[in-house]
Coordinates of C-alpha atoms and ligand atoms in Angstrom, one line a residue:
M1 CA 131.5 190.3 148.7
I2 CA 128.6 191.3 146.3
M3 CA 128.1 187.6 145.6
L4 CA 127.9 186.9 149.4
N5 CA 125.6 189.8 150.0
K6 CA 123.3 188.6 147.2
L7 CA 123.3 185.1 148.7
R8 CA 122.4 186.5 152.1
N9 CA 119.7 188.6 150.6
N10 CA 118.3 185.6 148.9
Y11 CA 118.4 183.6 152.0
K12 CA 116.4 186.4 153.8
T13 CA 113.8 186.6 151.2
N14 CA 113.5 182.9 151.1
I15 CA 112.8 182.9 154.8
I16 CA 110.1 185.4 154.3
K17 CA 108.4 184.1 151.3
E18 CA 108.4 180.2 151.3
K19 CA 105.4 178.4 152.8
Y20 CA 106.6 175.0 151.8
R21 CA 109.6 173.6 153.5
H22 CA 111.4 170.3 154.2
L23 CA 111.1 166.7 153.0
F24 CA 108.8 164.6 155.2
V25 CA 109.5 160.9 155.0
I26 CA 106.6 158.5 156.2
I27 CA 108.3 155.7 157.9
E28 CA 106.6 152.3 158.2
S29 CA 107.2 149.9 161.0
I30 CA 105.9 146.3 161.7
H31 CA 105.8 144.8 165.2
N32 CA 108.0 147.8 166.4
N33 CA 110.7 147.2 163.9
I34 CA 111.5 149.7 161.0
V35 CA 110.5 148.3 157.6
P36 CA 113.9 148.2 155.9
A37 CA 112.7 149.9 152.7
S38 CA 111.8 152.9 154.8
L39 CA 115.6 153.4 155.5
E40 CA 116.1 153.2 151.7
M41 CA 113.7 156.3 151.3
L42 CA 115.5 158.0 154.2
G43 CA 118.9 157.5 152.4
E44 CA 117.6 159.0 149.1
A45 CA 116.1 161.9 151.0
R46 CA 119.4 162.6 152.8
R47 CA 121.3 162.6 149.4
L48 CA 118.5 164.8 147.8
M49 CA 118.4 167.4 150.6
D50 CA 122.1 167.7 151.0
H51 CA 122.3 168.6 147.4
F52 CA 119.2 170.9 147.7
N53 CA 120.7 172.8 150.6
L54 CA 124.0 173.4 148.9
T55 CA 122.3 174.4 145.6
Y56 CA 119.7 176.8 147.1
N57 CA 121.8 177.9 150.1
S58 CA 119.1 176.9 152.5
N59 CA 118.7 174.8 155.6
E60 CA 115.8 172.5 155.0
K61 CA 115.4 169.3 156.8
V62 CA 114.8 165.6 156.3
I63 CA 112.0 164.9 158.8
A64 CA 111.1 161.2 159.5
I65 CA 107.4 160.7 160.6
L66 CA 106.8 157.7 162.8
L67 CA 103.5 156.4 164.0
G68 CA 102.8 153.5 166.2
D69 CA 102.4 152.2 169.7
G70 CA 105.7 151.7 171.6
I71 CA 107.8 153.1 168.7
K72 CA 109.4 156.0 170.4
D73 CA 112.7 154.1 170.8
L74 CA 113.0 153.8 167.0
S75 CA 113.5 157.5 166.6
Q76 CA 117.3 157.5 167.3
E77 CA 117.8 154.8 164.7
L78 CA 116.1 157.0 162.1
I79 CA 118.7 159.9 162.9
F80 CA 121.5 157.5 162.5
Y81 CA 120.1 156.6 159.1
G82 CA 119.9 160.2 157.8
A83 CA 117.0 162.0 159.4
D84 CA 117.7 165.5 160.7
A85 CA 114.6 165.2 162.9
V86 CA 111.9 162.7 163.8
I87 CA 108.3 163.6 164.7
Y88 CA 106.8 160.7 166.4
A89 CA 103.2 159.9 167.6
D90 CA 103.2 157.1 170.1
D91 CA 99.6 156.0 170.9
P92 CA 97.7 152.7 171.4
N93 CA 95.3 153.9 168.7
L94 CA 98.2 153.9 166.2
K95 CA 99.2 150.2 167.0
Y96 CA 98.0 149.1 163.5
P97 CA 98.2 151.2 160.3
I98 CA 94.5 151.9 159.9
N99 CA 94.2 154.1 156.9
K100 CA 91.6 156.5 158.3
I101 CA 93.5 157.2 161.5
Y102 CA 97.0 157.3 160.0
T103 CA 95.8 159.7 157.2
K104 CA 94.4 162.0 159.9
V105 CA 97.5 162.0 162.0
I106 CA 100.0 162.5 159.2
S107 CA 97.9 165.2 157.7
Q108 CA 97.8 166.9 161.2
I109 CA 101.6 166.7 161.6
A110 CA 102.1 167.9 158.0
T111 CA 100.2 171.2 158.6
D112 CA 101.2 171.8 162.2
S113 CA 104.0 174.3 162.4
N114 CA 104.4 173.9 166.2
S115 CA 106.3 170.7 165.8
L116 CA 108.8 172.6 163.8
E117 CA 109.7 175.0 166.6
E118 CA 112.5 172.9 167.7
I119 CA 113.5 171.5 164.4
S120 CA 113.9 174.6 162.3
P121 CA 112.8 177.8 164.1
E122 CA 113.9 180.0 161.2
Y123 CA 111.1 178.7 158.9
V124 CA 108.4 178.3 161.4
S125 CA 106.5 181.5 161.0
E126 CA 105.7 180.9 157.3
F127 CA 105.4 177.3 157.3
K128 CA 102.2 175.9 155.8
K129 CA 103.0 172.3 154.4
P130 CA 105.9 170.1 153.6
R131 CA 107.7 170.9 150.4
Y132 CA 108.2 167.3 149.5
M133 CA 106.7 164.0 150.9
F134 CA 107.9 160.4 150.5
F135 CA 105.9 157.3 151.2
L136 CA 106.6 153.5 150.5
A137 CA 105.0 152.0 147.5
D138 CA 103.9 148.9 149.4
S139 CA 100.3 147.8 150.3
I140 CA 100.2 150.2 153.2
G141 CA 102.1 153.2 151.7
R142 CA 100.3 153.1 148.3
H143 CA 96.9 153.6 150.0
L144 CA 98.1 156.1 152.6
S145 CA 99.9 158.3 150.2
A146 CA 96.7 158.7 148.2
T147 CA 94.5 159.6 151.1
V148 CA 97.0 161.9 152.7
L149 CA 97.6 163.8 149.6
A150 CA 93.8 164.1 149.0
E151 CA 93.6 165.6 152.4
L152 CA 96.6 167.9 151.9
D153 CA 95.0 168.8 148.5
S154 CA 98.0 168.2 146.3
G155 CA 99.1 165.6 143.7
L156 CA 100.9 162.2 144.0
A157 CA 103.2 160.2 141.7
S158 CA 103.0 156.5 142.4
D159 CA 105.8 153.7 142.2
I160 CA 108.7 156.0 141.6
N161 CA 112.3 154.7 141.4
K162 CA 114.4 157.8 140.4
L163 CA 114.3 161.4 141.7
V164 CA 115.9 164.7 140.8
I165 CA 115.4 168.1 142.2
S166 CA 115.9 170.9 139.7
N167 CA 114.7 174.2 138.2
L168 CA 112.6 173.8 135.0
E169 CA 111.2 176.0 132.4
I170 CA 107.7 174.9 131.7
K171 CA 105.3 175.9 128.9
H172 CA 102.0 174.4 129.2
Q173 CA 98.6 175.2 127.7
H174 CA 96.7 175.3 131.0
K175 CA 99.3 175.6 133.8
T176 CA 101.2 178.5 132.5
N177 CA 98.6 179.8 130.0
G178 CA 100.9 178.9 127.1
K179 CA 103.9 181.0 128.4
A180 CA 107.3 179.7 129.3
I181 CA 107.7 180.0 133.0
S182 CA 110.4 179.1 135.3
Y183 CA 109.7 176.7 138.2
Q184 CA 112.1 176.4 141.0
K185 CA 113.0 173.3 143.3
I186 CA 110.8 170.8 141.3
L187 CA 110.9 167.2 142.2
E188 CA 111.3 165.3 139.0
M189 CA 109.7 161.9 139.8
Y190 CA 110.4 159.1 137.4
R191 CA 108.6 155.7 137.0
P192 CA 109.1 152.8 134.7
D193 CA 106.2 152.1 132.4
F194 CA 105.4 149.5 129.9
S195 CA 107.3 146.8 131.7
G196 CA 110.4 149.2 132.1
F197 CA 110.6 150.0 128.5
L198 CA 109.6 153.6 129.0
W199 CA 110.3 156.2 131.7
T200 CA 107.5 158.5 132.6
T201 CA 108.5 161.8 134.4
I202 CA 105.8 163.2 136.7
L203 CA 105.9 166.8 137.9
C204 CA 103.6 168.3 140.5
L205 CA 103.5 172.0 139.4
D206 CA 101.6 174.9 140.7
N207 CA 99.1 176.4 138.3
K208 CA 100.5 179.8 137.3
N209 CA 97.9 180.7 134.8
P210 CA 95.9 183.6 136.5
E211 CA 92.6 182.1 135.6
I212 CA 93.1 178.8 137.5
E213 CA 95.8 179.8 139.9
K214 CA 96.6 177.2 142.6
E215 CA 99.5 175.9 144.5
F216 CA 100.2 172.2 144.7
H217 CA 102.5 171.2 147.6
P218 CA 103.7 169.0 148.9
Q219 CA 105.2 167.4 145.8
A220 CA 104.8 163.8 146.9
C221 CA 105.4 160.2 145.7
S222 CA 105.5 156.6 146.7
I223 CA 108.8 154.9 146.2
I224 CA 109.3 151.4 145.1
P225 CA 111.1 149.2 147.7
G226 CA 114.5 148.4 146.5
A227 CA 115.0 151.4 144.3
F228 CA 117.4 153.2 146.5
Q229 CA 120.1 152.4 149.0
P230 CA 120.1 153.4 152.7
I231 CA 123.1 155.4 153.9
I232 CA 125.6 153.6 156.2
K233 CA 124.4 153.9 159.6
D234 CA 126.3 156.5 161.6
T235 CA 125.8 156.4 165.3
R236 CA 127.5 159.8 165.6
R237 CA 124.8 161.6 163.7
T238 CA 122.6 163.9 166.0
G239 CA 119.1 165.3 165.4
T240 CA 116.0 166.5 166.9
I241 CA 113.3 164.2 168.3
V242 CA 109.9 165.6 168.8
E243 CA 106.7 163.9 170.2
Y244 CA 103.4 164.8 168.5
K245 CA 100.2 164.2 170.5
P246 CA 97.5 163.2 167.9
K247 CA 94.0 164.5 168.2
F248 CA 91.2 161.8 167.5
D249 CA 87.4 161.9 167.2
Q250 CA 85.3 159.0 168.6
D251 CA 84.3 158.5 164.9
D252 CA 88.0 157.9 163.9
L253 CA 88.2 155.1 166.4
K254 CA 85.3 153.0 165.2
I255 CA 87.5 150.8 163.2
K256 CA 89.3 148.2 165.4
V257 CA 92.0 145.7 164.5
L258 CA 91.5 142.8 166.9
K259 CA 94.5 140.6 165.7
Q260 CA 97.3 140.8 163.2
E261 CA 98.9 137.6 161.9
L262 CA 101.8 137.3 159.4
T263 CA 100.8 134.6 156.9
K264 CA 103.4 132.1 155.6
N265 CA 103.6 131.6 151.9
P266 CA 102.3 128.1 151.2
F267 CA 104.7 127.5 148.4
Q268 CA 107.9 127.7 150.6
F269 CA 110.1 129.2 148.0
E270 CA 112.8 129.5 150.6
N271 CA 113.1 125.7 150.6
Y272 CA 113.9 125.4 146.8
K273 CA 117.4 125.7 145.2
V274 CA 115.8 126.3 141.8
I275 CA 112.8 128.5 140.9
I276 CA 111.3 128.8 137.5
S277 CA 108.9 131.7 136.9
F278 CA 106.7 132.3 133.9
G279 CA 105.2 135.5 132.5
R280 CA 103.0 136.8 129.7
G281 CA 105.4 135.1 127.1
I282 CA 103.3 132.0 127.6
K283 CA 100.6 133.7 125.6
E284 CA 100.7 131.7 122.3
N285 CA 99.5 128.5 124.0
P286 CA 99.2 129.2 127.7
Q287 CA 98.2 125.7 129.0
D288 CA 100.6 123.6 126.9
N289 CA 103.5 126.2 127.9
I290 CA 102.6 125.8 131.5
K291 CA 102.8 122.0 131.1
L292 CA 106.3 122.3 129.5
I293 CA 107.3 124.4 132.4
E294 CA 105.9 122.0 134.9
K295 CA 107.9 119.2 133.4
L296 CA 111.1 121.3 133.6
A297 CA 110.3 122.1 137.2
K298 CA 109.9 118.4 138.0
F299 CA 113.2 117.6 136.5
L300 CA 115.1 120.3 138.4
D301 CA 113.0 119.9 141.6
A302 CA 112.1 123.5 141.2
Q303 CA 109.2 125.6 142.6
I304 CA 107.2 127.7 140.2
G305 CA 106.7 131.5 140.3
I306 CA 104.8 133.8 138.0
S307 CA 104.9 137.5 137.1
L308 CA 102.2 139.9 138.3
P309 CA 100.1 140.1 135.2
I310 CA 99.7 136.3 135.3
S311 CA 98.1 136.5 138.7
K312 CA 95.3 138.7 137.2
K313 CA 93.9 135.7 135.4
I314 CA 94.6 137.0 131.9
F315 CA 94.5 133.6 130.2
Q316 CA 91.8 131.0 130.2
L317 CA 93.1 127.8 131.6
N318 CA 91.4 124.7 133.0
E319 CA 90.4 124.5 136.6
K320 CA 93.4 122.5 137.7
Y321 CA 96.1 124.9 136.2
D322 CA 94.1 127.9 137.2
S323 CA 93.8 127.0 141.0
L324 CA 97.4 125.6 141.1
Y325 CA 99.4 128.4 139.4
I326 CA 97.2 131.6 139.1
T327 CA 97.5 132.8 142.5
P328 CA 99.0 135.9 144.1
N329 CA 101.1 133.8 146.4
R330 CA 103.3 132.8 143.5
V331 CA 104.0 136.4 142.3
I332 CA 107.7 137.2 142.4
G333 CA 108.5 141.0 142.8
T334 CA 107.6 144.1 144.8
S335 CA 103.9 143.1 144.9
G336 CA 104.7 139.6 145.8
I337 CA 107.7 137.8 147.4
R338 CA 111.4 138.2 147.2
V339 CA 113.4 135.1 146.4
T340 CA 117.2 134.2 146.3
P341 CA 117.5 130.7 145.0
K342 CA 120.7 129.1 143.6
I343 CA 119.2 129.3 140.0
Y344 CA 116.3 131.5 138.9
I345 CA 114.9 130.8 135.5
A346 CA 112.7 133.4 134.0
V347 CA 110.6 132.1 131.1
G348 CA 108.6 134.7 129.1
I349 CA 109.3 137.4 131.5
S350 CA 110.5 140.9 130.2
G351 CA 112.2 142.0 133.4
A352 CA 110.3 145.0 134.7
I353 CA 111.9 146.6 137.7
Q354 CA 109.0 145.5 140.0
H355 CA 109.8 141.8 139.0
L356 CA 113.6 142.3 139.1
E357 CA 113.4 143.5 142.7
G358 CA 111.9 140.2 143.7
M359 CA 114.6 137.9 142.1
K360 CA 117.8 140.0 141.2
E361 CA 119.7 138.7 144.3
S362 CA 119.4 135.0 143.0
D363 CA 123.0 133.3 142.7
F364 CA 122.5 132.4 138.9
I365 CA 119.8 133.8 136.5
I366 CA 118.8 132.2 133.2
A367 CA 116.3 133.9 130.9
I368 CA 114.4 132.3 128.0
N369 CA 113.1 135.1 125.8
P370 CA 113.0 135.7 122.1
D371 CA 113.5 139.4 122.4
E372 CA 117.1 140.5 123.0
N373 CA 115.9 144.0 124.1
S374 CA 114.0 142.8 127.0
P375 CA 115.5 144.3 130.3
I376 CA 115.9 140.8 131.8
K377 CA 118.9 140.4 129.6
D378 CA 120.9 143.0 131.6
V379 CA 120.5 141.1 134.9
C380 CA 120.7 137.5 133.8
D381 CA 124.0 135.3 133.7
I382 CA 122.7 133.3 130.6
F383 CA 120.2 134.7 128.1
I384 CA 118.8 132.0 125.8
K385 CA 117.3 133.7 122.9
G386 CA 114.3 131.8 121.7
R387 CA 110.7 130.9 122.2
M388 CA 110.0 128.8 125.2
E389 CA 108.0 126.3 123.0
D390 CA 111.3 125.6 121.2
V391 CA 113.8 126.1 123.9
I392 CA 112.3 124.0 126.8
P393 CA 111.8 120.7 124.8
I394 CA 115.6 120.9 123.8
L395 CA 116.4 121.6 127.4
L396 CA 114.4 118.7 128.7
E397 CA 115.9 116.4 126.0
E398 CA 119.4 117.3 127.1
L399 CA 118.7 117.0 130.7
D400 CA 117.2 113.5 130.0
K401 CA 120.3 112.6 128.1
Q402 CA 122.6 113.8 130.9
L403 CA 120.6 112.2 133.6
G404 CA 120.8 108.9 131.6
Q405 CA 124.6 109.3 131.3
I406 CA 125.1 109.9 135.0
K407 CA 123.0 106.8 135.8
E408 CA 125.1 104.8 133.3
E409 CA 128.3 106.0 134.9
K410 CA 127.1 105.1 138.3
E411 CA 126.1 101.5 137.1
I412 CA 129.6 101.1 135.5
K413 CA 131.2 102.1 138.7
V414 CA 129.1 99.7 140.7
N415 CA 130.0 96.8 138.2
T416 CA 133.6 97.6 138.2
Y417 CA 133.8 97.6 141.9
G418 CA 131.7 94.4 142.0
K419 CA 134.3 92.6 139.7
L420 CA 137.2 93.6 142.0
Ligands
FAD501 C1 102.8 149.2 141.2 C2 103.1 148.0 140.3 C3 103.7 146.9 141.0 C4 104.1 145.8 140.3 N1 104.6 144.7 140.9 C5 105.0 143.6 140.2 C6 105.5 142.5 140.8 O1 105.6 142.4 141.9 N2 106.0 141.5 140.0 C7 105.7 141.5 138.6 O2 106.2 140.5 137.9 N3 105.3 142.6 137.9 C8 105.0 143.7 138.7 N4 104.3 144.7 138.1 C9 104.1 144.7 136.7 C10 105.3 145.0 135.9 O3 105.6 146.4 135.7 C11 105.3 144.4 134.4 O4 104.1 144.9 133.8 C12 105.3 142.8 134.6 O5 106.2 142.3 135.4 C13 105.4 142.3 133.1 O6 105.1 141.0 133.2 P1 105.7 140.0 132.1 O7 107.2 140.1 132.2 O8 105.1 138.6 132.4 O9 105.0 140.3 130.7 P2 105.6 141.3 129.5 O10 106.3 142.6 130.0 O11 104.5 141.4 128.5 O12 106.9 140.3 129.0 C14 106.5 139.2 128.3 C15 107.8 138.6 127.7 O13 107.7 137.4 127.1 C16 108.6 137.4 126.0 N5 107.9 136.4 125.1 C17 107.0 136.5 124.1 N6 106.9 135.3 123.5 C18 107.6 134.5 124.2 C19 107.8 133.0 124.0 N7 107.1 132.3 122.9 N8 108.7 132.4 124.8 C20 109.4 133.1 125.6 N9 109.2 134.4 125.9 C21 108.3 135.1 125.2 C22 108.6 138.8 125.5 O14 109.5 139.0 124.6 C23 108.5 139.6 126.7 O15 109.9 140.0 127.0 C24 104.0 145.9 138.8 C25 103.6 147.0 138.2 C26 103.1 148.1 139.0 C27 102.6 149.3 138.3

């Protein structure tokens, strides 16, 4: 009983004191379809907030924010995929994700307690801003997350692929004036760095040092597509759907998108059964190594991909190789394209998560790499430990032999049948 009263009292004081509530998930849509990775974020938001509400005896919501033109009908789908509520703004001016306009409307929604009247009346009177906010780490979300968080005057962690909410004791020279202070409900945001060899944990903490006191909310991040799983769609789930009427100035509407076209990748990776990608491991002799990879690709009728750093022109190559291979259209991964060939050969690629997301669904993965500790080893079916300069010539020689044998066998068969 004492325990229960204590919980109730805590609950009451929570209601009075906390200005930051709920987890806002910024949903992306294209041609009025939800971008699938948005549902992954929603799934993780659901898991985190279920745990949060249990742990802190509260009733905070997962709120999906949806902007566009003719998108209202997608709201129900977001409830089925884990949102408690959806706040949508359906307006012709939101047809395209123009950063300036989207930043303005998302920031308006994030600071407007009126929209929460129906969603969570118990917290409305104190509400100031969201507690947490998620964006997608894609070309739209990366930009948008930065400008929205600047507008909301808080911090942002980019390209996150693991999240935990916990209480932490922090001692920091500036933030806490050197004292150990307990922080509640902190979003620990993890990102892979140094090609996935190291994890960085990013925290967005209030300054509790009286000299520089300042609150930093929402705690926000952009999330790498593919990092989380959506929850299974449940059409029995119910939730609240609220329309938000955005306010624009004439100045906001100066930028106009006249036409939007989805461009096709010129390398048509989808038409190849084998894809060979190369990465920074070509470094010892870039041009000769690309020639070797080209030969192997010719043998296997394969298309050639690259890792992201290669596209940044980090090696000096002659004009032919530079224009043929060093292009963003060949990048495999979250910043490029996703491929699912029968065979994927990763040559001189370490296997950073952003690269793996683009190729891990391939049927059979082979890696050529001298470093057994490279993360690519964990996802490949065959790991050939060695330098590409040594391994590829052996492979070519063996393929040549095998091809010769096949030809010979065919000829013998033809002769034998000829005799009969
Ligand atoms: C926001 C963001 C988005 C990103 N998006 C992408 C993306 O879409 N795609 C992508 O690829 N990366 C992406 N990255 C970069 C990613 O994190 C890695 O830095 C990158 O994938 C590493 O490229 P790499 O494997 O070519 O190079 P490295 O990590 O340097 O690996 C080189 C590998 O070559 C091996 N090697 C060395 N010598 C040889 C040799 N002689 N023969 C064979 N192997 C050798 C080494 O052992 C090593 O494993 C992104 C990063 C960020 C922050």
